[in-house]
CSV table of C-alpha atoms and ligand atoms in Angstrom, one decimal:
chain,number,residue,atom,x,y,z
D,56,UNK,CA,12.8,-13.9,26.1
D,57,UNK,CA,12.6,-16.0,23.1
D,58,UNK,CA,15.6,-16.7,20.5
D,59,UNK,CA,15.2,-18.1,17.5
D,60,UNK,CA,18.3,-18.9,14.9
D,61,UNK,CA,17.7,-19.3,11.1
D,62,UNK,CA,20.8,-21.3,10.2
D,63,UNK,CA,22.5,-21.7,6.4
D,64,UNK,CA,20.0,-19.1,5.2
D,65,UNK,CA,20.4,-16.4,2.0
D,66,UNK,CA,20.0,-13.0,2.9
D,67,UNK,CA,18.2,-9.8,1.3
D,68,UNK,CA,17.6,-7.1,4.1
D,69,UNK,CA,16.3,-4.4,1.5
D,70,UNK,CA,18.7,-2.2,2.8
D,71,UNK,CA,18.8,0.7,0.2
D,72,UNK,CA,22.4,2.2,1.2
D,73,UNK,CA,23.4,-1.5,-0.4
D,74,UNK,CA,23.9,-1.3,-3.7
D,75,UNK,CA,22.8,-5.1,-4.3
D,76,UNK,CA,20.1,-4.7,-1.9
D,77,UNK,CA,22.0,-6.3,0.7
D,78,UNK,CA,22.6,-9.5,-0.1
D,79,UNK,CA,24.2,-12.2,2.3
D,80,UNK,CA,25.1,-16.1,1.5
D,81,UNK,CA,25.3,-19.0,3.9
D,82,UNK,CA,24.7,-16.8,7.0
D,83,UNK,CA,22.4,-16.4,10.3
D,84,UNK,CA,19.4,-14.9,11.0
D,85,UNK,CA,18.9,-14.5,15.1
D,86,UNK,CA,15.1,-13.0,15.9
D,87,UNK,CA,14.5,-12.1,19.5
D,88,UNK,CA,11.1,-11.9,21.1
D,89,UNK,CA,9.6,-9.4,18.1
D,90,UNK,CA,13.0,-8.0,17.1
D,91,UNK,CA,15.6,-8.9,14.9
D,92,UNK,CA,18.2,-9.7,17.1
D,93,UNK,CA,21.5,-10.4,14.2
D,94,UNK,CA,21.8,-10.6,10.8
D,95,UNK,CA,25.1,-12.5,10.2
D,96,UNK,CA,27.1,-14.1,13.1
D,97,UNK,CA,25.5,-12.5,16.5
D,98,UNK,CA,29.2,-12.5,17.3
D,99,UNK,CA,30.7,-13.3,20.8
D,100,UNK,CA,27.4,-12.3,23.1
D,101,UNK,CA,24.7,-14.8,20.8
D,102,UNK,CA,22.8,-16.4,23.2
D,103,UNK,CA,21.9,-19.9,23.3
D,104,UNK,CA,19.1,-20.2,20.5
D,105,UNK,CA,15.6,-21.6,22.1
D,106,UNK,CA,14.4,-22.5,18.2
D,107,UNK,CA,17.1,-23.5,15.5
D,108,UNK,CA,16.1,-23.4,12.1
D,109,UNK,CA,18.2,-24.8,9.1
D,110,UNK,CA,17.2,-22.7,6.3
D,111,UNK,CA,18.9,-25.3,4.0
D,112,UNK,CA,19.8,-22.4,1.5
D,113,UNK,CA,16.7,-20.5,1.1
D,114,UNK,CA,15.8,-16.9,1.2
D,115,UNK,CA,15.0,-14.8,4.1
D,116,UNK,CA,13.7,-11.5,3.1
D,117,UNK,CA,11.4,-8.9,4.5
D,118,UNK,CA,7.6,-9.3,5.0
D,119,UNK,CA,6.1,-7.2,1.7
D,120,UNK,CA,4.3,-4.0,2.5
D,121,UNK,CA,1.0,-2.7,0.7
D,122,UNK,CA,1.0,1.1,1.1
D,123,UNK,CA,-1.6,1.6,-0.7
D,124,UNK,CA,-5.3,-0.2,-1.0
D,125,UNK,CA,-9.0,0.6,-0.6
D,126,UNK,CA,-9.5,-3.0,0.8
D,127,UNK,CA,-12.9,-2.6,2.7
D,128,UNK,CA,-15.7,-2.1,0.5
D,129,UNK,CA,-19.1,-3.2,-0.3
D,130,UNK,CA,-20.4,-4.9,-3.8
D,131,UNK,CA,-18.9,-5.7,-7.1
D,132,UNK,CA,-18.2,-3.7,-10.2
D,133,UNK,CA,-18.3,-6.5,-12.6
D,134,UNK,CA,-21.2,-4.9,-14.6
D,135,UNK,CA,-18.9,-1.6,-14.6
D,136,UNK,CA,-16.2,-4.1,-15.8
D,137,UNK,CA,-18.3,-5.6,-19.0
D,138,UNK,CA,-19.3,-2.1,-19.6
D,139,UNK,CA,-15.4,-0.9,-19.9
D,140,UNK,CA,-14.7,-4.0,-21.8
D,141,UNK,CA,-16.6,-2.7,-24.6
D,142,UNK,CA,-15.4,0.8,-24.7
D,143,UNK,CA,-17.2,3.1,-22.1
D,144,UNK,CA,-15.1,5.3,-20.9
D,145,UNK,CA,-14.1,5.4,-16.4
D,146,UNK,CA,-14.8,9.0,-16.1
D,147,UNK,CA,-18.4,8.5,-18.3
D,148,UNK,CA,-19.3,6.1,-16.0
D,149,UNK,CA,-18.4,7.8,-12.6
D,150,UNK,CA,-20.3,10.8,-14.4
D,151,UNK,CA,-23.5,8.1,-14.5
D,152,UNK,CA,-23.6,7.2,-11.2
D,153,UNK,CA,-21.1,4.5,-11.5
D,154,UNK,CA,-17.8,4.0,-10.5
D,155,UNK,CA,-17.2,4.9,-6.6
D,156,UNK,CA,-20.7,6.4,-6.6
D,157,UNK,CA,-22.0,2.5,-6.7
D,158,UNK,CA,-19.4,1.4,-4.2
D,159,UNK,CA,-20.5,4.0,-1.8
D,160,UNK,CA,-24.0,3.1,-2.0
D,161,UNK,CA,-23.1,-0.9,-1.8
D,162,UNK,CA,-20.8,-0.1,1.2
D,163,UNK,CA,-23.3,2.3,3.2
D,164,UNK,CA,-25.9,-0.8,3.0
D,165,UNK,CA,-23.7,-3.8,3.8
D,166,UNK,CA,-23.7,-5.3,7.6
D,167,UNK,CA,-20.5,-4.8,9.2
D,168,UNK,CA,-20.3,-8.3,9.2
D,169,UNK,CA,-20.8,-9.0,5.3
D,170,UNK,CA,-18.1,-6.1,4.8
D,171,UNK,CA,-15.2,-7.8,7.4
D,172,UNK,CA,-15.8,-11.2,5.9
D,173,UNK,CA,-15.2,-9.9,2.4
D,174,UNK,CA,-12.4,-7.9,3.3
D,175,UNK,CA,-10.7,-11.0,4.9
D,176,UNK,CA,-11.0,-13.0,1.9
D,177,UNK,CA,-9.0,-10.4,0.0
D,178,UNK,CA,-6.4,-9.6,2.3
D,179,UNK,CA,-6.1,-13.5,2.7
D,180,UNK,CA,-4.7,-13.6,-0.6
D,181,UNK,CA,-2.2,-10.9,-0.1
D,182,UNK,CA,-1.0,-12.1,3.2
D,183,UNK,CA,-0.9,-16.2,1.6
D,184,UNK,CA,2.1,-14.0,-0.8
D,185,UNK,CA,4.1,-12.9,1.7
D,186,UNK,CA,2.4,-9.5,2.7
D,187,UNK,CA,2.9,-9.0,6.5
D,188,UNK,CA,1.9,-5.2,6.0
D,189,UNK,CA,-1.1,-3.2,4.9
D,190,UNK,CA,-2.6,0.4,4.5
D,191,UNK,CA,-6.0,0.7,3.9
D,192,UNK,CA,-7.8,3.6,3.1
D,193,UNK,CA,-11.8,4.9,3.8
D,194,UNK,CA,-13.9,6.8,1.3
D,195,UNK,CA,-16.6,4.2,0.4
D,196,UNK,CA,-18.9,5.8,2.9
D,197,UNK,CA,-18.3,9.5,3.2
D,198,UNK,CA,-20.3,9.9,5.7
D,199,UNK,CA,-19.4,9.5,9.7
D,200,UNK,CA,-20.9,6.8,10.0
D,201,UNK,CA,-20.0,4.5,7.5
D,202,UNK,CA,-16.3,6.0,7.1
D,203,UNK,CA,-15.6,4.6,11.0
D,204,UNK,CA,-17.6,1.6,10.0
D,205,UNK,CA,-15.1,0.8,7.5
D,206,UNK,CA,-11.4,2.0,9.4
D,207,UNK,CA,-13.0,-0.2,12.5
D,208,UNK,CA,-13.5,-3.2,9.9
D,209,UNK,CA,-10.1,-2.4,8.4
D,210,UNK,CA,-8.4,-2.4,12.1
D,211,UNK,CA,-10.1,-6.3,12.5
D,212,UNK,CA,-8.2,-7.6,9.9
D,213,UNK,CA,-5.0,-7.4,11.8
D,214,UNK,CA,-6.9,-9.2,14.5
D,215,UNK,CA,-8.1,-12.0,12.0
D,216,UNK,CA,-5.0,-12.2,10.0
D,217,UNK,CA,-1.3,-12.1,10.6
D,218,UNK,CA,-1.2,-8.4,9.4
D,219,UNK,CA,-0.1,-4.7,10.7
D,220,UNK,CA,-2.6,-2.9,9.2
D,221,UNK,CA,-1.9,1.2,8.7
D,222,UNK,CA,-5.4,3.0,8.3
D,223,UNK,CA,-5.9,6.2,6.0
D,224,UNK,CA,-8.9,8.3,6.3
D,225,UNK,CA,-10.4,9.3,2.8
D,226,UNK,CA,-13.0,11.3,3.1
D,227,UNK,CA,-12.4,13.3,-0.2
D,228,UNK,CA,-12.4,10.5,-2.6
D,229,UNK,CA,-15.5,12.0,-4.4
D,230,UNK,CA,-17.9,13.8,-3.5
D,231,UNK,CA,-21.2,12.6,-1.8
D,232,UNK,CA,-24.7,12.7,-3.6
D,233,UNK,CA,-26.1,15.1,-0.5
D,234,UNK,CA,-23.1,17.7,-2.1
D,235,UNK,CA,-23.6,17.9,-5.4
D,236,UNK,CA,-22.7,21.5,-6.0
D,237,UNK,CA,-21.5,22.1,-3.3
D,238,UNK,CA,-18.1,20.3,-2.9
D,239,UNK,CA,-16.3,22.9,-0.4
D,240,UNK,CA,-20.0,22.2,2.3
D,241,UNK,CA,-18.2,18.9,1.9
D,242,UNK,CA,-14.7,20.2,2.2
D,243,UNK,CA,-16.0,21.5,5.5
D,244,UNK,CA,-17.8,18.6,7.2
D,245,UNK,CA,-14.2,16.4,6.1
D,246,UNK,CA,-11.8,19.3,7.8
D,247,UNK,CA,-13.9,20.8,10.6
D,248,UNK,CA,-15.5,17.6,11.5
D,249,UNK,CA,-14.5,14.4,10.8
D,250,UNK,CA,-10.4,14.7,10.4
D,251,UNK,CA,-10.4,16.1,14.4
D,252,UNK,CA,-13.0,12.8,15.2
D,253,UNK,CA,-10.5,10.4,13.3
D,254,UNK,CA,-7.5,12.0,15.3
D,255,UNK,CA,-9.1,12.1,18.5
D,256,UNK,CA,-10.4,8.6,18.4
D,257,UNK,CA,-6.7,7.1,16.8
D,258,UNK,CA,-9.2,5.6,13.5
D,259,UNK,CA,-6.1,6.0,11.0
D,260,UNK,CA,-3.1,7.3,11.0
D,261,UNK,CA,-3.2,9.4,8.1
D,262,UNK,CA,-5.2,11.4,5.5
D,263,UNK,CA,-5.1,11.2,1.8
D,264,UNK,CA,-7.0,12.8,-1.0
D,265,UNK,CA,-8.3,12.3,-4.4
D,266,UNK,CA,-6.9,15.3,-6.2
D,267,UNK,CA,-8.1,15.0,-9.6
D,268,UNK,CA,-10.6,16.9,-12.0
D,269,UNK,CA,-12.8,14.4,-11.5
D,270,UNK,CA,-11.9,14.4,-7.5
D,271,UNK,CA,-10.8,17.5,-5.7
D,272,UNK,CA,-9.1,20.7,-6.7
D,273,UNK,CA,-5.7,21.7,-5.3
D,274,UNK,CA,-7.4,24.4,-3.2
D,275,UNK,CA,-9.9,22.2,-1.6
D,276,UNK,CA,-7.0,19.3,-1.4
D,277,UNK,CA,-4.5,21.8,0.8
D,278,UNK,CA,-7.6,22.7,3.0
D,279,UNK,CA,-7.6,18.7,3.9
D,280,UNK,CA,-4.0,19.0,4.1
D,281,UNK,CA,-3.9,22.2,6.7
D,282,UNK,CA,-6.9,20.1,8.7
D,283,UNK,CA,-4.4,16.9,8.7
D,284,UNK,CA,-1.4,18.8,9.6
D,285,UNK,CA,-3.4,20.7,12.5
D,286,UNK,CA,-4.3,17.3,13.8
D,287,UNK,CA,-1.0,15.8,13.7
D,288,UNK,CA,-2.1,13.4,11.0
D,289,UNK,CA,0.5,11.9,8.1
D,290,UNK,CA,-0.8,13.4,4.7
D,291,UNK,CA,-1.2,10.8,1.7
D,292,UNK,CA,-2.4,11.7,-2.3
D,293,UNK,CA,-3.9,10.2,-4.9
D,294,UNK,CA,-2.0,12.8,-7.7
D,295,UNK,CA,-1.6,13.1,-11.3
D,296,UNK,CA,-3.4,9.7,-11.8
D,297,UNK,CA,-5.3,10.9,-15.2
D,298,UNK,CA,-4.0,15.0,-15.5
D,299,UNK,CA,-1.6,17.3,-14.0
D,300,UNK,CA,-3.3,18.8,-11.4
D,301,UNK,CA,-0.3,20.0,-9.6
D,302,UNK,CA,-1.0,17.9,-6.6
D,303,UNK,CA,2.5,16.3,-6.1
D,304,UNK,CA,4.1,19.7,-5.8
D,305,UNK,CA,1.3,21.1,-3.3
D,306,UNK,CA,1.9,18.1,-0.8
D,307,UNK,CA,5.5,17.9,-1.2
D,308,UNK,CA,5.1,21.2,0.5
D,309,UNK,CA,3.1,19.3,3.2
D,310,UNK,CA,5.9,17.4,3.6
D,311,UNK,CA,3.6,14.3,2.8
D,312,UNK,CA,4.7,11.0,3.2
D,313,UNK,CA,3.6,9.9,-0.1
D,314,UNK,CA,2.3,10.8,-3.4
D,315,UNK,CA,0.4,7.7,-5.8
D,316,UNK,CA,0.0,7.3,-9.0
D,317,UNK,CA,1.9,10.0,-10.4
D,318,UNK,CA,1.2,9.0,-14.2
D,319,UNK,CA,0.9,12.7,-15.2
D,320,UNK,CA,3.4,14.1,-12.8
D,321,UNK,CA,5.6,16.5,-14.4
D,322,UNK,CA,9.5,15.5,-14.5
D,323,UNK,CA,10.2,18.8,-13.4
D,324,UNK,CA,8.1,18.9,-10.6
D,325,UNK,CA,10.2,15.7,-9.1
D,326,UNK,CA,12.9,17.5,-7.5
D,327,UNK,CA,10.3,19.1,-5.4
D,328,UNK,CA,8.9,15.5,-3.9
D,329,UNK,CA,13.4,14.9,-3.4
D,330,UNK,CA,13.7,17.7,-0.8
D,331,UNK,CA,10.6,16.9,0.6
D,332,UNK,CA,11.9,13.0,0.9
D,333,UNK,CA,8.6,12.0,0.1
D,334,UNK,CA,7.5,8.3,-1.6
D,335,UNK,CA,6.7,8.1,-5.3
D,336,UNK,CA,4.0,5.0,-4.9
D,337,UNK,CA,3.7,3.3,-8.4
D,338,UNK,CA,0.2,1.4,-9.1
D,339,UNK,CA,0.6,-0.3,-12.3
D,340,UNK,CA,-3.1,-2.5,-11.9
D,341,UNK,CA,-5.0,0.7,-12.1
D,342,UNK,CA,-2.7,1.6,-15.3
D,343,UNK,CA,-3.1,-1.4,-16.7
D,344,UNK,CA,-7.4,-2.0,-16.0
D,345,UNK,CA,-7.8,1.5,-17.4
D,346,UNK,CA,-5.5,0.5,-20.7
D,347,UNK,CA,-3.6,3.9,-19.5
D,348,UNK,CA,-0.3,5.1,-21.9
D,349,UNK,CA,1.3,7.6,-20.1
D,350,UNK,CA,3.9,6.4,-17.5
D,351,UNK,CA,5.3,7.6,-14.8
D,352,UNK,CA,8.4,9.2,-14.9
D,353,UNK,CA,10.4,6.9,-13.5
D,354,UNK,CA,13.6,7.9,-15.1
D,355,UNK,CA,13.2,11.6,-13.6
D,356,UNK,CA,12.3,9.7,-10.3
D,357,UNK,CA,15.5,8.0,-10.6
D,358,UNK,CA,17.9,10.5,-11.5
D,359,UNK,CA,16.5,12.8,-8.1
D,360,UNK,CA,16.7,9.7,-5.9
D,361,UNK,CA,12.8,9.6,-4.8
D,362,UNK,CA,12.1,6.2,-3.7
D,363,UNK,CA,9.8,4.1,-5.4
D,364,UNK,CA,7.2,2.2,-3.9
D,365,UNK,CA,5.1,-0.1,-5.5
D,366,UNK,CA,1.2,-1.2,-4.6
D,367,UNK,CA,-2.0,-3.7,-5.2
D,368,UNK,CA,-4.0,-0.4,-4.7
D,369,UNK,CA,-6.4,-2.7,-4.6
D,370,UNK,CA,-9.9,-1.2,-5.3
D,371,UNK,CA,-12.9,-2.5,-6.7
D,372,UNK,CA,-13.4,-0.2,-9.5
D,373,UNK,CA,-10.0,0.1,-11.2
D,374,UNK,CA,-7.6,-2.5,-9.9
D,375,UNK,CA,-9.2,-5.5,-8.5
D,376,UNK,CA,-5.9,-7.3,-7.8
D,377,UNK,CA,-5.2,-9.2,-4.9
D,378,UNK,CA,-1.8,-9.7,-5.4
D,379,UNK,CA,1.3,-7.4,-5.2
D,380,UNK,CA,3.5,-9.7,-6.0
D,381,UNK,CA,1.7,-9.4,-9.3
D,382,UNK,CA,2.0,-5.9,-9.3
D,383,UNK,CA,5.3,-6.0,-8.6
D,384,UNK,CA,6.1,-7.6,-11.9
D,385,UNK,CA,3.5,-5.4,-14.1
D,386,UNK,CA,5.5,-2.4,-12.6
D,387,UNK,CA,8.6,-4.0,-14.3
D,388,UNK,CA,6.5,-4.4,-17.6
D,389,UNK,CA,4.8,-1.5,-17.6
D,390,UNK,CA,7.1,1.5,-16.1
D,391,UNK,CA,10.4,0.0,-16.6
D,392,UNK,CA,11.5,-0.4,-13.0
D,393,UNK,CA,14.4,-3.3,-12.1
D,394,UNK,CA,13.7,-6.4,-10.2
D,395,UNK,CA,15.7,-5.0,-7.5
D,396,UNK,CA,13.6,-2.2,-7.6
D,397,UNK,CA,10.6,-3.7,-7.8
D,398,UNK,CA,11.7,-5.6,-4.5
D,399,UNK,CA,12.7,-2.7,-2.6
D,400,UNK,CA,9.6,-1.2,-3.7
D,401,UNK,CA,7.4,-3.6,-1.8
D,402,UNK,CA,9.9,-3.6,1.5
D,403,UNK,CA,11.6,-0.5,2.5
D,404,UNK,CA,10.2,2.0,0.3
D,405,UNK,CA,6.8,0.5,0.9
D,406,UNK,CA,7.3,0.9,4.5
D,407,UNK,CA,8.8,4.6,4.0
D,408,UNK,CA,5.8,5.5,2.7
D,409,UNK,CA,3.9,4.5,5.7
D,410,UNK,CA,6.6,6.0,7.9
D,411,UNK,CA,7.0,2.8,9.1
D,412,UNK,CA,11.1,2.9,9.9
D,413,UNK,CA,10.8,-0.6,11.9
D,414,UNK,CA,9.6,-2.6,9.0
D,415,UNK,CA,10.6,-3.2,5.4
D,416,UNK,CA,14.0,-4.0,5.9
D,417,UNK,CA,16.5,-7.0,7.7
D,418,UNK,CA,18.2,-4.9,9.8
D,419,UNK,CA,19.1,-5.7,14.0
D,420,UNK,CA,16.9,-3.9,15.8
D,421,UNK,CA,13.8,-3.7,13.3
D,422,UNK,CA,10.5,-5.6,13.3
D,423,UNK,CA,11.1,-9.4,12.8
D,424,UNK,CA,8.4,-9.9,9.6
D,425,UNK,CA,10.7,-12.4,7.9
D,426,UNK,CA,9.7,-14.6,5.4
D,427,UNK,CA,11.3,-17.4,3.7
D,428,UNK,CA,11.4,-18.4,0.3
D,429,UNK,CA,12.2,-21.7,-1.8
D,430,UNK,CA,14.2,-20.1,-4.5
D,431,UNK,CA,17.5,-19.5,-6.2
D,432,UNK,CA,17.5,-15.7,-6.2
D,433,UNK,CA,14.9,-12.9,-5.0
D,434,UNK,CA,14.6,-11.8,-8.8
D,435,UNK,CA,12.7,-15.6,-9.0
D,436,UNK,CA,9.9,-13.5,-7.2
D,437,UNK,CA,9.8,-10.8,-9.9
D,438,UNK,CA,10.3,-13.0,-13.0
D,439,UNK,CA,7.8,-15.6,-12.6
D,440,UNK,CA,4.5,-13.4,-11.9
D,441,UNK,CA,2.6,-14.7,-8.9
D,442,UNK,CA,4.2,-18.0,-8.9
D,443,UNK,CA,6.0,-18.5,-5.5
D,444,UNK,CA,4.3,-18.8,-2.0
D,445,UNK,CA,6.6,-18.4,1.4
D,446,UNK,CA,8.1,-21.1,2.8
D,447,UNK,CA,7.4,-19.9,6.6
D,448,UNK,CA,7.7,-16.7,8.0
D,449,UNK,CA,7.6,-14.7,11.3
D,450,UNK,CA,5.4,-12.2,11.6
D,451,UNK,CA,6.6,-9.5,15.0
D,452,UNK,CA,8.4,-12.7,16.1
D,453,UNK,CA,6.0,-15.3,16.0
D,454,UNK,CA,6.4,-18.2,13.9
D,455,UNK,CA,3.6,-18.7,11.3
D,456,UNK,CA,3.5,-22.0,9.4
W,751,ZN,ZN1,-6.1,4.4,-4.6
C-alpha cells in the first residue's frame, strides 16, 4: 500500500451536485495505491503519508476525459482542406470519393506500425494537456480486418502513453465501396457479423453510428442498436450533426449512453434524452472546420438538466484538433456554455458519457487521475485557449512527472 498526501492544494472535484463545482481552498488531497483515498482532512484514521507533496496553492482537478475521437487513422486530408477553403462543399466531396472514403482507403493500406506511430503522436498532444482519458472510435476500415486493426492499435496507446483508452466500434460510419447500393447487405455483415466478433473478443466497449442522410437511416441505425443491445454492448451516436434525422430520440430509447453533435436536434425532442439520462456530447471543432450556424440547443439542454459533455472529436476530415482544452474554450464561443460548464464537460460528464462512474470527478473512492495546475482559478484553463500545461499529475495512482 502506497499513500501519497497533496498538502496546501486548491480543490475542484467536478462534482455536479456542487453548485460551484466543488471547490475547496488550502486543503488535502490523500491518493492511495490507485484510489483517492480523502479529499479534505482524512480525519482521525489518515495514515502516515509515504509521499508528501506541498501543492504550494495550486490546483488539483480531475484528469480531462475525450469521449469522443476517431484517433487511429491512415493519411491526411490537407488537399480535402485547400479544397473546402475555397468553397467546395463536405458532402460534394464525400459524394466524389473524398472525405471518409479517402481515409478508408489510406487506413486499409497503412502498416499497423505507420498507423500506431501516428496515432501516438496525436494522443501525445492531448495527454501533454491534461487528458488522462480517451474513447476512440473504428470506421476507417469497414471491413473485419482493418476495423480490429485499428481498435487493437487504439488499445496500444494506453500501453505507450499514460491513457485509459475506451474503444467504440463504428462500423456504420459510411458505407463501403463493395456496397454501394446496397447499404442494409452492409447493415447485415455490421449486426450479424462483426458486432458479435467485437463482443466476443472484448475489441470495444461500445457501438456508435453515423446516422445521417449522408450516413445511415434511423431504420438501418436501430438495427445496429438491437445487434449492440443483444451483445451487451453500450450504444453511442453521431445524431443531428447536419439534419434532423430523428436519431437522438431513437437511441434515447436505447437507453444510449450518448448522443454527439446534436446541432440539428430538436429542443423538443430533449426531454426524451433527460429520462433516458443520456449525455448530450458537444463538438464545437467540427462546427467550427465546416463554418456550421446552427447550434445546439444548449439552452433546451439546460433547462431539462442533460449533461453536457464536450470533445476533440478528433478526426481527420472535419476536426483535426488535437487539443480539448481548445475545444473546450470554442464550445464557450461557439454554443454559449459557462466555464464551469465547459470544465465539467471534459471531467464528469465526459466520463458519464463513457459510463465511466470511477473517473471524471475528485471524489474518495474514485480513480486517482489528478492533475495539478499552476493557476489562480480553473476558469484560467477556459479563458486563455490552450495556454496552460499540468504541473504533475497521477494517472490510477502513479505519479507522472
Ligand atoms: Zn465523430
Amino acid at each position: 500500500m502506497v499513500v501519497t498526501l497533496i498538502d496546501n492544494v486548491n480543490i475542484m472535484s467536478m462534482d455536479p451536485s456542487q453548485t460551484d463545482n466543488g471547490v475547496l481552498r488550502q486543503t488535502q488531497l490523500w491518493i492511495q495505491d490507485d484510489k483517492i483515498l480523502a479529499v479534505g482532512s482524512a480525519g482521525a484514521y489518515s495514515p502516515v503519508p509515504d509521499h508528501r507533496i506541498d501543492a504550494g496553492g495550486k490546483w488539483a482537478l480531475p484528469g480531462f476525459i475525450d469521449c469522443h475521437t476517431h484517433l487511429v487513422y491512415g493519411g491526411s486530408r490537407a488537399d480535402e482542406f485547400r479544397q473546402r477553403l475555397s468553397g467546395t462543399r463536405y458532402q460534394d466531396i464525400a459524394r466524389a470519393g473524398g472525405g471518409i472514403q479517402k481515409t478508408v482507403r489510406d487506413t486499409r493500406t497503412a502498416a499497423p506500425q505507420n498507423l500506431l506511430q501516428h496515432s501516438l503522436r496525436r494522443t501525445r498532444r492531448l495527454v501533454e494537456e491534461g487528458v488522462t482519458t480517451i474513447e476512440v472510435k473504428s470506421g476507417y476500415g469497414l471491413d473485419e480486418q482493418t476495423e480490429l486493426t485499428m481498435l487493437n492499435v487504439a488499445e496500444q496507446l494506453g500501453v505507450y502513453l499514460p491513457v485509459t483508452v475506451m474503444r467504440t466500434y463504428l462500423g456504420a460510419h459510411t458505407l463501403p465501396h463493395q456496397y454501394k447500393d446496397n447499404a442494409d447487405g452492409y447493415i447485415d455483415f455490421v449486426c450479424n457479423t462483426m458486432i458479435p466478433k467485437i463482443a466476443t473478443g472484448e475489441h470495444a466497449s461500445a457501438v456508435d453510428v453515423f446516422c445521417e442522410t449522408m450516413g445511415f437511416t434511423a431504420a438501418q441505425t436501430e438495427r445496429v442498436f438491437q445487434a449492440a443491445r443483444s451483445a451487451g454492448l453500450a450504444i453511442k451516436l453521431h445524431a443531428e450533426q447536419l439534419s434532423d434525422s430523428k436519431g437522438a430520440v431513437l437511441a434515447a430509447r436505447y437507453q444510449a449512453c450518448s448522443v454527439d453533435h446534436i446541432e440539428y436536434l430538436d429542443p423538443n425532442d430533449v426531454p426524451a434524452l433527460a429520462e433516458a439520462g443520456c449525455v448530450a456530447v458537444l463538438l464545437p471543432g467540427a462546427f467550427y472546420y465546416l463554418k456550421e450556424t446552427q447550434c445546439p440547443p444548449v439552452s433546451a439542454l439546460r433547462q431539462h438538466n442533460v449533461p453536457m459533455a464536450v470533445a476533440s472529436d478528433h478526426n481527420p476530415g472535419t476536426s483535426p484538433i488535437c487539443s480539448l482544452l481548445t475545444c473546450a474554450t470554442m464550445a464557450c464561443i461557439e454554443f454559449g456554455l459557462t466555464c464551469e460548464e465547459a470544465l465539467l464537460g471534459i471531467t464528469a460528464y465526459a466520463a458519464q458519457a463513457l459510463k465511466l462512474p470511477d473517473k471524471g470527478r475528485l471524489l474518495a473512492g474514485l480513480d486517482a487521475d489528478i492533475c495539478l495546475w499552476d493557476i489562480e482559478e480553473p476558469a484560467d484553463l477556459i479563458y486563455e485557449m490552450n495556454g496552460f500545461r499540468p504541473y504533475c499529475r497521477w494517472v490510477g495512482g502513479r505519479y507522472v512527472d
